[in-house]
Amino acid sequence: MPAIATSAGPLVDATGVTFRLPDEHHRLTAVRLYLRAGIPADQLELKFRRGTWSLRIVRTHVDRIEYLLEVQHPHGGRETITDPTNALRVPGAFGDKSVIEFPEYQRPGWLEQSTVQASLTDLAIPSSNLGSTIRAVLWTCAQLGPDEPAPLLIVHDGPEFASLANMTDYAGALVESGRLPPLRMALLAPGDRNRWYAVNPAYARALTAEVVDALNVHAPATVRIGVGASLGGLAMLHAHRLAPATFDGLFLQSGSFFTPDLDGQERRFPRFGPIIRFIGELGQSVASARPVPVTMTCGNEEENLANNRRMAATLANLGHPTALHEVRDVHNYTAWRDALHPHLTDLIRTVVDSHAP
């Protein structure tokens, strides 16, 4: 396949990308790529030649690459920027990134489909466990009456999932097309994310008691499915272990299931100790008090893949019907968005059907 020039600088072909940053007067002293695509850090320096910084990288097992450029100025100043030669951008939790899409990459078809009408309700749930307020947005299909029970998705990092992973568009399109029943979603804001989500018993109690009690008033549920990515996925699993009756299914994406032997690079994370103790205890458990279906997704070039594979095996051994789907991307909201259908769709239908009267 011939190289494809994107709308600006990078040259993309089936086997890799050549990044090019013009610098006619050599005003920069160094340029390197900042990305996560299974490429060693010592292979990300661009080389200067004839007025252009350039680097060829060989494609790993991904269909798209999100990246930034770190540039160094003559007096030692550094800045991290999007690629000025590439107009293709993607929003993220920490700002926009430039993106490369290989020819095989396809956006989800549901992004172009019509969506069901829905209402949004802001909720502020006081938590004595946390000494704080958990904020949420309740998304409700318009055809549901206020007191009509329906499936409920409880989503960690909910506002980010809505804005960066098109979560409400996904649910609206799948309900409108009849592939999902009318449902509600509680999009929980993360608050003090690193403290709340990283195996915090106070947060687990707040979620499974105070949040669920409030949602029982505003969103009566036939079934509840917990959704979370990264630390948010870890927090959902931790909550389920402490209060097994809360959720009827779990959808966990790129979960931060750290272990000492697989994730030594995370040792400086303040909650590393509680995480590895919880994961270790889970691995030594004999059975789950209430096994529920668990669907997992993880990028096949991300650091969490090994611990997600191990967690999938652990959950299966504990009696959970478990499926891990490895996707051709890394740890980002677009990857999590692209995996919603069919994987979350299938989980919702499985859980709903298993609880049908």
GROMACS .gro file of C-alpha atoms in nm:
model
  357
    1MET     CA    1   0.000   0.000   0.000
    2PRO     CA    2   0.147   0.342  -0.089
    3ALA     CA    3   0.211   0.594   0.185
    4ILE     CA    4  -0.084   0.818   0.261
    5ALA     CA    5  -0.022   1.182   0.348
    6THR     CA    6  -0.263   1.288   0.616
    7SER     CA    7  -0.412   1.637   0.599
    8ALA     CA    8  -0.066   1.757   0.703
    9GLY     CA    9   0.275   1.609   0.784
   10PRO     CA   10   0.275   1.242   0.887
   11LEU     CA   11   0.311   0.979   0.616
   12VAL     CA   12   0.099   0.674   0.699
   13ASP     CA   13   0.111   0.332   0.537
   14ALA     CA   14   0.004  -0.017   0.637
   15THR     CA   15   0.326  -0.089   0.827
   16GLY     CA   16   0.397   0.236   1.010
   17VAL     CA   17   0.421   0.614   1.021
   18THR     CA   18   0.688   0.869   0.933
   19PHE     CA   19   0.649   1.176   1.152
   20ARG     CA   20   0.786   1.503   1.010
   21LEU     CA   21   0.813   1.842   1.177
   22PRO     CA   22   0.953   2.126   0.961
   23ASP     CA   23   1.216   2.345   1.132
   24GLU     CA   24   1.378   2.534   0.845
   25HIS     CA   25   1.598   2.755   1.067
   26HIS     CA   26   1.678   2.481   1.322
   27ARG     CA   27   1.518   2.669   1.610
   28LEU     CA   28   1.458   2.354   1.812
   29THR     CA   29   1.729   2.148   1.980
   30ALA     CA   30   1.531   1.825   2.028
   31VAL     CA   31   1.194   1.672   1.938
   32ARG     CA   32   1.048   1.347   2.064
   33LEU     CA   33   0.718   1.168   2.039
   34TYR     CA   34   0.500   1.122   2.343
   35LEU     CA   35   0.274   0.822   2.285
   36ARG     CA   36   0.168   0.485   2.418
   37ALA     CA   37   0.164   0.228   2.143
   38GLY     CA   38   0.398  -0.045   2.261
   39ILE     CA   39   0.710   0.134   2.133
   40PRO     CA   40   1.015   0.161   2.365
   41ALA     CA   41   1.083   0.513   2.495
   42ASP     CA   42   1.439   0.512   2.359
   43GLN     CA   43   1.300   0.483   2.004
   44LEU     CA   44   1.090   0.801   2.008
   45GLU     CA   45   1.352   1.071   1.934
   46LEU     CA   46   1.310   1.253   1.602
   47LYS     CA   47   1.629   1.322   1.404
   48PHE     CA   48   1.709   1.654   1.237
   49ARG     CA   49   1.812   1.659   0.872
   50ARG     CA   50   1.782   1.928   0.606
   51GLY     CA   51   1.534   2.148   0.786
   52THR     CA   52   1.303   1.874   0.911
   53TRP     CA   53   1.276   1.661   1.222
   54SER     CA   54   1.161   1.311   1.130
   55LEU     CA   55   1.115   0.962   1.269
   56ARG     CA   56   0.982   0.640   1.123
   57ILE     CA   57   0.804   0.404   1.364
   58VAL     CA   58   0.688   0.056   1.280
   59ARG     CA   59   0.322  -0.009   1.349
   60THR     CA   60   0.244  -0.229   1.647
   61HIS     CA   61  -0.088  -0.409   1.705
   62VAL     CA   62  -0.297  -0.092   1.686
   63ASP     CA   63  -0.529   0.067   1.431
   64ARG     CA   64  -0.481   0.422   1.561
   65ILE     CA   65  -0.218   0.621   1.753
   66GLU     CA   66  -0.274   0.920   1.979
   67TYR     CA   67   0.037   1.130   2.032
   68LEU     CA   68   0.196   1.460   2.129
   69LEU     CA   69   0.531   1.618   2.046
   70GLU     CA   70   0.774   1.726   2.315
   71VAL     CA   71   0.995   2.003   2.176
   72GLN     CA   72   1.304   2.155   2.335
   73HIS     CA   73   1.411   2.514   2.274
   74PRO     CA   74   1.772   2.643   2.263
   75HIS     CA   75   1.771   2.779   2.618
   76GLY     CA   76   1.647   2.450   2.765
   77GLY     CA   77   1.275   2.522   2.778
   78ARG     CA   78   1.049   2.231   2.690
   79GLU     CA   79   0.685   2.219   2.591
   80THR     CA   80   0.446   1.945   2.488
   81ILE     CA   81   0.229   2.030   2.189
   82THR     CA   82  -0.008   1.874   1.941
   83ASP     CA   83   0.143   1.816   1.599
   84PRO     CA   84   0.107   2.142   1.402
   85THR     CA   85   0.137   1.947   1.078
   86ASN     CA   86  -0.158   1.716   1.156
   87ALA     CA   87  -0.508   1.862   1.171
   88LEU     CA   88  -0.661   1.541   1.309
   89ARG     CA   89  -0.721   1.577   1.684
   90VAL     CA   90  -0.896   1.380   1.954
   91PRO     CA   91  -1.006   1.515   2.294
   92GLY     CA   92  -0.882   1.347   2.610
   93ALA     CA   93  -0.902   1.379   2.987
   94PHE     CA   94  -0.584   1.590   2.985
   95GLY     CA   95  -0.648   1.787   2.665
   96ASP     CA   96  -0.636   1.728   2.292
   97LYS     CA   97  -0.392   1.492   2.124
   98SER     CA   98  -0.297   1.448   1.762
   99VAL     CA   99  -0.408   1.119   1.614
  100ILE     CA  100  -0.307   0.883   1.335
  101GLU     CA  101  -0.568   0.647   1.193
  102PHE     CA  102  -0.450   0.352   0.988
  103PRO     CA  103  -0.657   0.244   0.687
  104GLU     CA  104  -0.817  -0.042   0.883
  105TYR     CA  105  -0.954   0.182   1.156
  106GLN     CA  106  -1.332   0.226   1.154
  107ARG     CA  107  -1.537   0.455   1.375
  108PRO     CA  108  -1.837   0.287   1.538
  109GLY     CA  109  -2.138   0.291   1.310
  110TRP     CA  110  -2.370   0.398   1.592
  111LEU     CA  111  -2.201   0.741   1.598
  112GLU     CA  112  -2.389   0.822   1.277
  113GLN     CA  113  -2.726   0.684   1.387
  114SER     CA  114  -3.022   0.870   1.532
  115THR     CA  115  -3.067   0.856   1.908
  116VAL     CA  116  -3.367   0.819   2.134
  117GLN     CA  117  -3.496   1.125   2.316
  118ALA     CA  118  -3.372   1.141   2.673
  119SER     CA  119  -3.370   1.369   2.976
  120LEU     CA  120  -3.078   1.474   3.196
  121THR     CA  121  -3.113   1.529   3.570
  122ASP     CA  122  -2.835   1.663   3.792
  123LEU     CA  123  -2.798   1.482   4.124
  124ALA     CA  124  -2.598   1.582   4.432
  125ILE     CA  125  -2.574   1.289   4.673
  126PRO     CA  126  -2.436   1.366   5.020
  127SER     CA  127  -2.204   1.102   5.158
  128SER     CA  128  -2.130   1.069   5.528
  129ASN     CA  129  -1.881   0.794   5.442
  130LEU     CA  130  -1.670   1.036   5.238
  131GLY     CA  131  -1.760   1.359   5.412
  132SER     CA  132  -1.831   1.492   5.065
  133THR     CA  133  -2.091   1.509   4.790
  134ILE     CA  134  -2.102   1.269   4.498
  135ARG     CA  135  -2.233   1.443   4.191
  136ALA     CA  136  -2.400   1.265   3.903
  137VAL     CA  137  -2.606   1.318   3.591
  138LEU     CA  138  -2.898   1.081   3.542
  139TRP     CA  139  -2.968   1.004   3.175
  140THR     CA  140  -3.318   0.863   3.120
  141CYS     CA  141  -3.489   0.743   2.802
  142ALA     CA  142  -3.791   0.963   2.743
  143GLN     CA  143  -4.030   0.669   2.706
  144LEU     CA  144  -3.971   0.563   3.068
  145GLY     CA  145  -4.215   0.687   3.329
  146PRO     CA  146  -4.068   0.839   3.648
  147ASP     CA  147  -4.149   0.531   3.857
  148GLU     CA  148  -4.104   0.270   3.585
  149PRO     CA  149  -3.827   0.020   3.669
  150ALA     CA  150  -3.566  -0.024   3.396
  151PRO     CA  151  -3.206  -0.139   3.354
  152LEU     CA  152  -2.961   0.102   3.519
  153LEU     CA  153  -2.598   0.154   3.425
  154ILE     CA  154  -2.386   0.315   3.700
  155VAL     CA  155  -2.085   0.466   3.527
  156HIS     CA  156  -1.764   0.582   3.692
  157ASP     CA  157  -1.606   0.890   3.533
  158GLY     CA  158  -1.952   0.936   3.387
  159PRO     CA  159  -1.923   1.296   3.260
  160GLU     CA  160  -1.593   1.207   3.091
  161PHE     CA  161  -1.748   0.897   2.936
  162ALA     CA  162  -2.031   1.112   2.803
  163SER     CA  163  -1.808   1.384   2.656
  164LEU     CA  164  -1.502   1.182   2.549
  165ALA     CA  165  -1.649   0.838   2.476
  166ASN     CA  166  -1.998   0.939   2.350
  167MET     CA  167  -2.163   0.721   2.615
  168THR     CA  168  -2.505   0.886   2.592
  169ASP     CA  169  -2.493   0.874   2.211
  170TYR     CA  170  -2.414   0.503   2.233
  171ALA     CA  171  -2.706   0.429   2.464
  172GLY     CA  172  -2.941   0.653   2.268
  173ALA     CA  173  -2.854   0.492   1.934
  174LEU     CA  174  -2.874   0.136   2.061
  175VAL     CA  175  -3.210   0.195   2.231
  176GLU     CA  176  -3.347   0.380   1.927
  177SER     CA  177  -3.250   0.089   1.700
  178GLY     CA  178  -3.407  -0.167   1.932
  179ARG     CA  179  -3.081  -0.341   2.013
  180LEU     CA  180  -3.116  -0.236   2.378
  181PRO     CA  181  -3.427  -0.187   2.592
  182PRO     CA  182  -3.511   0.157   2.733
  183LEU     CA  183  -3.273   0.222   3.020
  184ARG     CA  184  -3.115   0.479   3.250
  185MET     CA  185  -2.753   0.570   3.317
  186ALA     CA  186  -2.616   0.731   3.632
  187LEU     CA  187  -2.304   0.916   3.519
  188LEU     CA  188  -2.103   0.958   3.838
  189ALA     CA  189  -1.846   1.237   3.854
  190PRO     CA  190  -1.508   1.115   3.984
  191GLY     CA  191  -1.452   1.362   4.268
  192ASP     CA  192  -1.112   1.291   4.429
  193ARG     CA  193  -1.052   1.018   4.175
  194ASN     CA  194  -0.720   0.871   4.287
  195ARG     CA  195  -0.835   0.850   4.647
  196TRP     CA  196  -1.195   0.742   4.590
  197TYR     CA  197  -1.140   0.483   4.319
  198ALA     CA  198  -0.819   0.314   4.438
  199VAL     CA  199  -0.961   0.044   4.672
  200ASN     CA  200  -1.113   0.286   4.923
  201PRO     CA  201  -1.363   0.112   5.155
  202ALA     CA  202  -1.528   0.446   5.238
  203TYR     CA  203  -1.599   0.508   4.871
  204ALA     CA  204  -1.723   0.151   4.819
  205ARG     CA  205  -1.968   0.198   5.109
  206ALA     CA  206  -2.079   0.533   4.970
  207LEU     CA  207  -2.138   0.383   4.626
  208THR     CA  208  -2.319   0.068   4.731
  209ALA     CA  209  -2.534   0.233   5.002
  210GLU     CA  210  -2.571   0.609   4.974
  211VAL     CA  211  -2.554   0.636   4.595
  212VAL     CA  212  -2.769   0.330   4.533
  213ASP     CA  213  -3.026   0.447   4.791
  214ALA     CA  214  -3.053   0.784   4.613
  215LEU     CA  215  -3.078   0.618   4.274
  216ASN     CA  216  -3.355   0.388   4.399
  217VAL     CA  217  -3.565   0.703   4.436
  218HIS     CA  218  -3.479   0.864   4.102
  219ALA     CA  219  -3.404   0.555   3.892
  220PRO     CA  220  -3.584   0.237   4.000
  221ALA     CA  221  -3.388  -0.051   3.853
  222THR     CA  222  -3.472  -0.396   3.724
  223VAL     CA  223  -3.097  -0.470   3.708
  224ARG     CA  224  -2.783  -0.268   3.783
  225ILE     CA  225  -2.463  -0.288   3.579
  226GLY     CA  226  -2.143  -0.121   3.699
  227VAL     CA  227  -1.924   0.040   3.433
  228GLY     CA  228  -1.573   0.168   3.486
  229ALA     CA  229  -1.237   0.214   3.314
  230SER     CA  230  -0.887   0.216   3.460
  231LEU     CA  231  -0.915   0.301   3.833
  232GLY     CA  232  -1.291   0.331   3.780
  233GLY     CA  233  -1.303  -0.035   3.679
  234LEU     CA  234  -1.100  -0.132   3.984
  235ALA     CA  235  -1.342   0.060   4.208
  236MET     CA  236  -1.644  -0.118   4.059
  237LEU     CA  237  -1.488  -0.459   4.124
  238HIS     CA  238  -1.389  -0.359   4.477
  239ALA     CA  239  -1.744  -0.237   4.550
  240HIS     CA  240  -1.890  -0.562   4.418
  241ARG     CA  241  -1.666  -0.765   4.649
  242LEU     CA  242  -1.775  -0.562   4.953
  243ALA     CA  243  -2.145  -0.557   4.862
  244PRO     CA  244  -2.219  -0.843   4.618
  245ALA     CA  245  -2.591  -0.767   4.592
  246THR     CA  246  -2.535  -0.423   4.441
  247PHE     CA  247  -2.456  -0.513   4.079
  248ASP     CA  248  -2.597  -0.774   3.844
  249GLY     CA  249  -2.310  -0.736   3.594
  250LEU     CA  250  -1.980  -0.553   3.556
  251PHE     CA  251  -1.824  -0.389   3.250
  252LEU     CA  252  -1.457  -0.321   3.325
  253GLN     CA  253  -1.228  -0.152   3.072
  254SER     CA  254  -0.848  -0.143   3.108
  255GLY     CA  255  -0.883  -0.201   3.481
  256SER     CA  256  -0.595  -0.097   3.706
  257PHE     CA  257  -0.556  -0.443   3.860
  258PHE     CA  258  -0.197  -0.387   3.974
  259THR     CA  259   0.025  -0.667   4.102
  260PRO     CA  260   0.384  -0.639   4.231
  261ASP     CA  261   0.536  -0.860   3.960
  262LEU     CA  262   0.351  -0.708   3.663
  263ASP     CA  263   0.324  -0.341   3.760
  264GLY     CA  264   0.641  -0.234   3.933
  265GLN     CA  265   0.631   0.091   3.734
  266GLU     CA  266   0.327   0.194   3.944
  267ARG     CA  267   0.499   0.164   4.284
  268ARG     CA  268   0.507   0.540   4.335
  269PHE     CA  269   0.128   0.563   4.310
  270PRO     CA  270   0.013   0.651   4.665
  271ARG     CA  271  -0.253   0.377   4.674
  272PHE     CA  272  -0.035   0.105   4.523
  273GLY     CA  273  -0.023  -0.088   4.852
  274PRO     CA  274  -0.400  -0.116   4.906
  275ILE     CA  275  -0.448  -0.210   4.540
  276ILE     CA  276  -0.197  -0.494   4.536
  277ARG     CA  277  -0.331  -0.627   4.868
  278PHE     CA  278  -0.687  -0.633   4.734
  279ILE     CA  279  -0.582  -0.799   4.407
  280GLY     CA  280  -0.369  -1.051   4.598
  281GLU     CA  281  -0.652  -1.141   4.834
  282LEU     CA  282  -0.889  -1.177   4.540
  283GLY     CA  283  -0.646  -1.417   4.371
  284GLN     CA  284  -0.636  -1.633   4.683
  285SER     CA  285  -1.014  -1.645   4.724
  286VAL     CA  286  -1.200  -1.969   4.666
  287ALA     CA  287  -1.533  -1.842   4.533
  288SER     CA  288  -1.742  -1.530   4.489
  289ALA     CA  289  -2.037  -1.469   4.722
  290ARG     CA  290  -2.250  -1.376   4.420
  291PRO     CA  291  -2.091  -1.438   4.080
  292VAL     CA  292  -2.221  -1.200   3.815
  293PRO     CA  293  -2.133  -1.175   3.446
  294VAL     CA  294  -1.818  -0.969   3.386
  295THR     CA  295  -1.713  -0.830   3.049
  296MET     CA  296  -1.367  -0.677   3.021
  297THR     CA  297  -1.188  -0.490   2.742
  298CYS     CA  298  -0.823  -0.389   2.724
  299GLY     CA  299  -0.590  -0.255   2.458
  300ASN     CA  300  -0.344  -0.511   2.330
  301GLU     CA  301  -0.053  -0.265   2.353
  302GLU     CA  302  -0.119  -0.118   2.697
  303GLU     CA  303   0.062  -0.183   3.024
  304ASN     CA  304  -0.254  -0.313   3.192
  305LEU     CA  305  -0.303  -0.600   2.948
  306ALA     CA  306  -0.107  -0.856   3.152
  307ASN     CA  307  -0.289  -0.776   3.476
  308ASN     CA  308  -0.625  -0.774   3.294
  309ARG     CA  309  -0.555  -1.120   3.153
  310ARG     CA  310  -0.468  -1.241   3.501
  311MET     CA  311  -0.781  -1.079   3.649
  312ALA     CA  312  -1.003  -1.240   3.385
  313ALA     CA  313  -0.866  -1.580   3.486
  314THR     CA  314  -0.912  -1.498   3.855
  315LEU     CA  315  -1.275  -1.395   3.809
  316ALA     CA  316  -1.351  -1.702   3.602
  317ASN     CA  317  -1.201  -1.920   3.877
  318LEU     CA  318  -1.428  -1.747   4.129
  319GLY     CA  319  -1.734  -1.844   3.926
  320HIS     CA  320  -1.800  -1.526   3.731
  321PRO     CA  321  -1.897  -1.578   3.365
  322THR     CA  322  -1.607  -1.369   3.232
  323ALA     CA  323  -1.503  -1.250   2.887
  324LEU     CA  324  -1.194  -1.042   2.808
  325HIS     CA  325  -1.185  -0.868   2.469
  326GLU     CA  326  -0.848  -0.733   2.353
  327VAL     CA  327  -0.882  -0.433   2.124
  328ARG     CA  328  -0.638  -0.278   1.876
  329ASP     CA  329  -0.567   0.038   2.074
  330VAL     CA  330  -0.426   0.150   2.407
  331HIS     CA  331  -0.545   0.326   2.727
  332ASN     CA  332  -0.775   0.607   2.612
  333TYR     CA  333  -1.139   0.710   2.589
  334THR     CA  334  -1.164   0.645   2.216
  335ALA     CA  335  -1.056   0.285   2.270
  336TRP     CA  336  -1.316   0.249   2.545
  337ARG     CA  337  -1.581   0.411   2.323
  338ASP     CA  338  -1.504   0.183   2.030
  339ALA     CA  339  -1.546  -0.126   2.249
  340LEU     CA  340  -1.892  -0.036   2.385
  341HIS     CA  341  -2.063  -0.216   2.099
  342PRO     CA  342  -2.096  -0.508   2.082
  343HIS     CA  343  -1.932  -0.588   2.416
  344LEU     CA  344  -2.135  -0.373   2.658
  345THR     CA  345  -2.443  -0.429   2.443
  346ASP     CA  346  -2.410  -0.805   2.477
  347LEU     CA  347  -2.353  -0.782   2.852
  348ILE     CA  348  -2.663  -0.566   2.905
  349ARG     CA  349  -2.878  -0.802   2.704
  350THR     CA  350  -2.739  -1.106   2.888
  351VAL     CA  351  -2.806  -0.953   3.230
  352VAL     CA  352  -3.154  -0.827   3.132
  353ASP     CA  353  -3.254  -1.161   2.981
  354SER     CA  354  -3.131  -1.353   3.285
  355HIS     CA  355  -3.352  -1.144   3.514
  356ALA     CA  356  -3.662  -1.146   3.292
  357PRO     CA  357  -3.976  -1.268   3.470
   0.00000   0.00000   0.00000
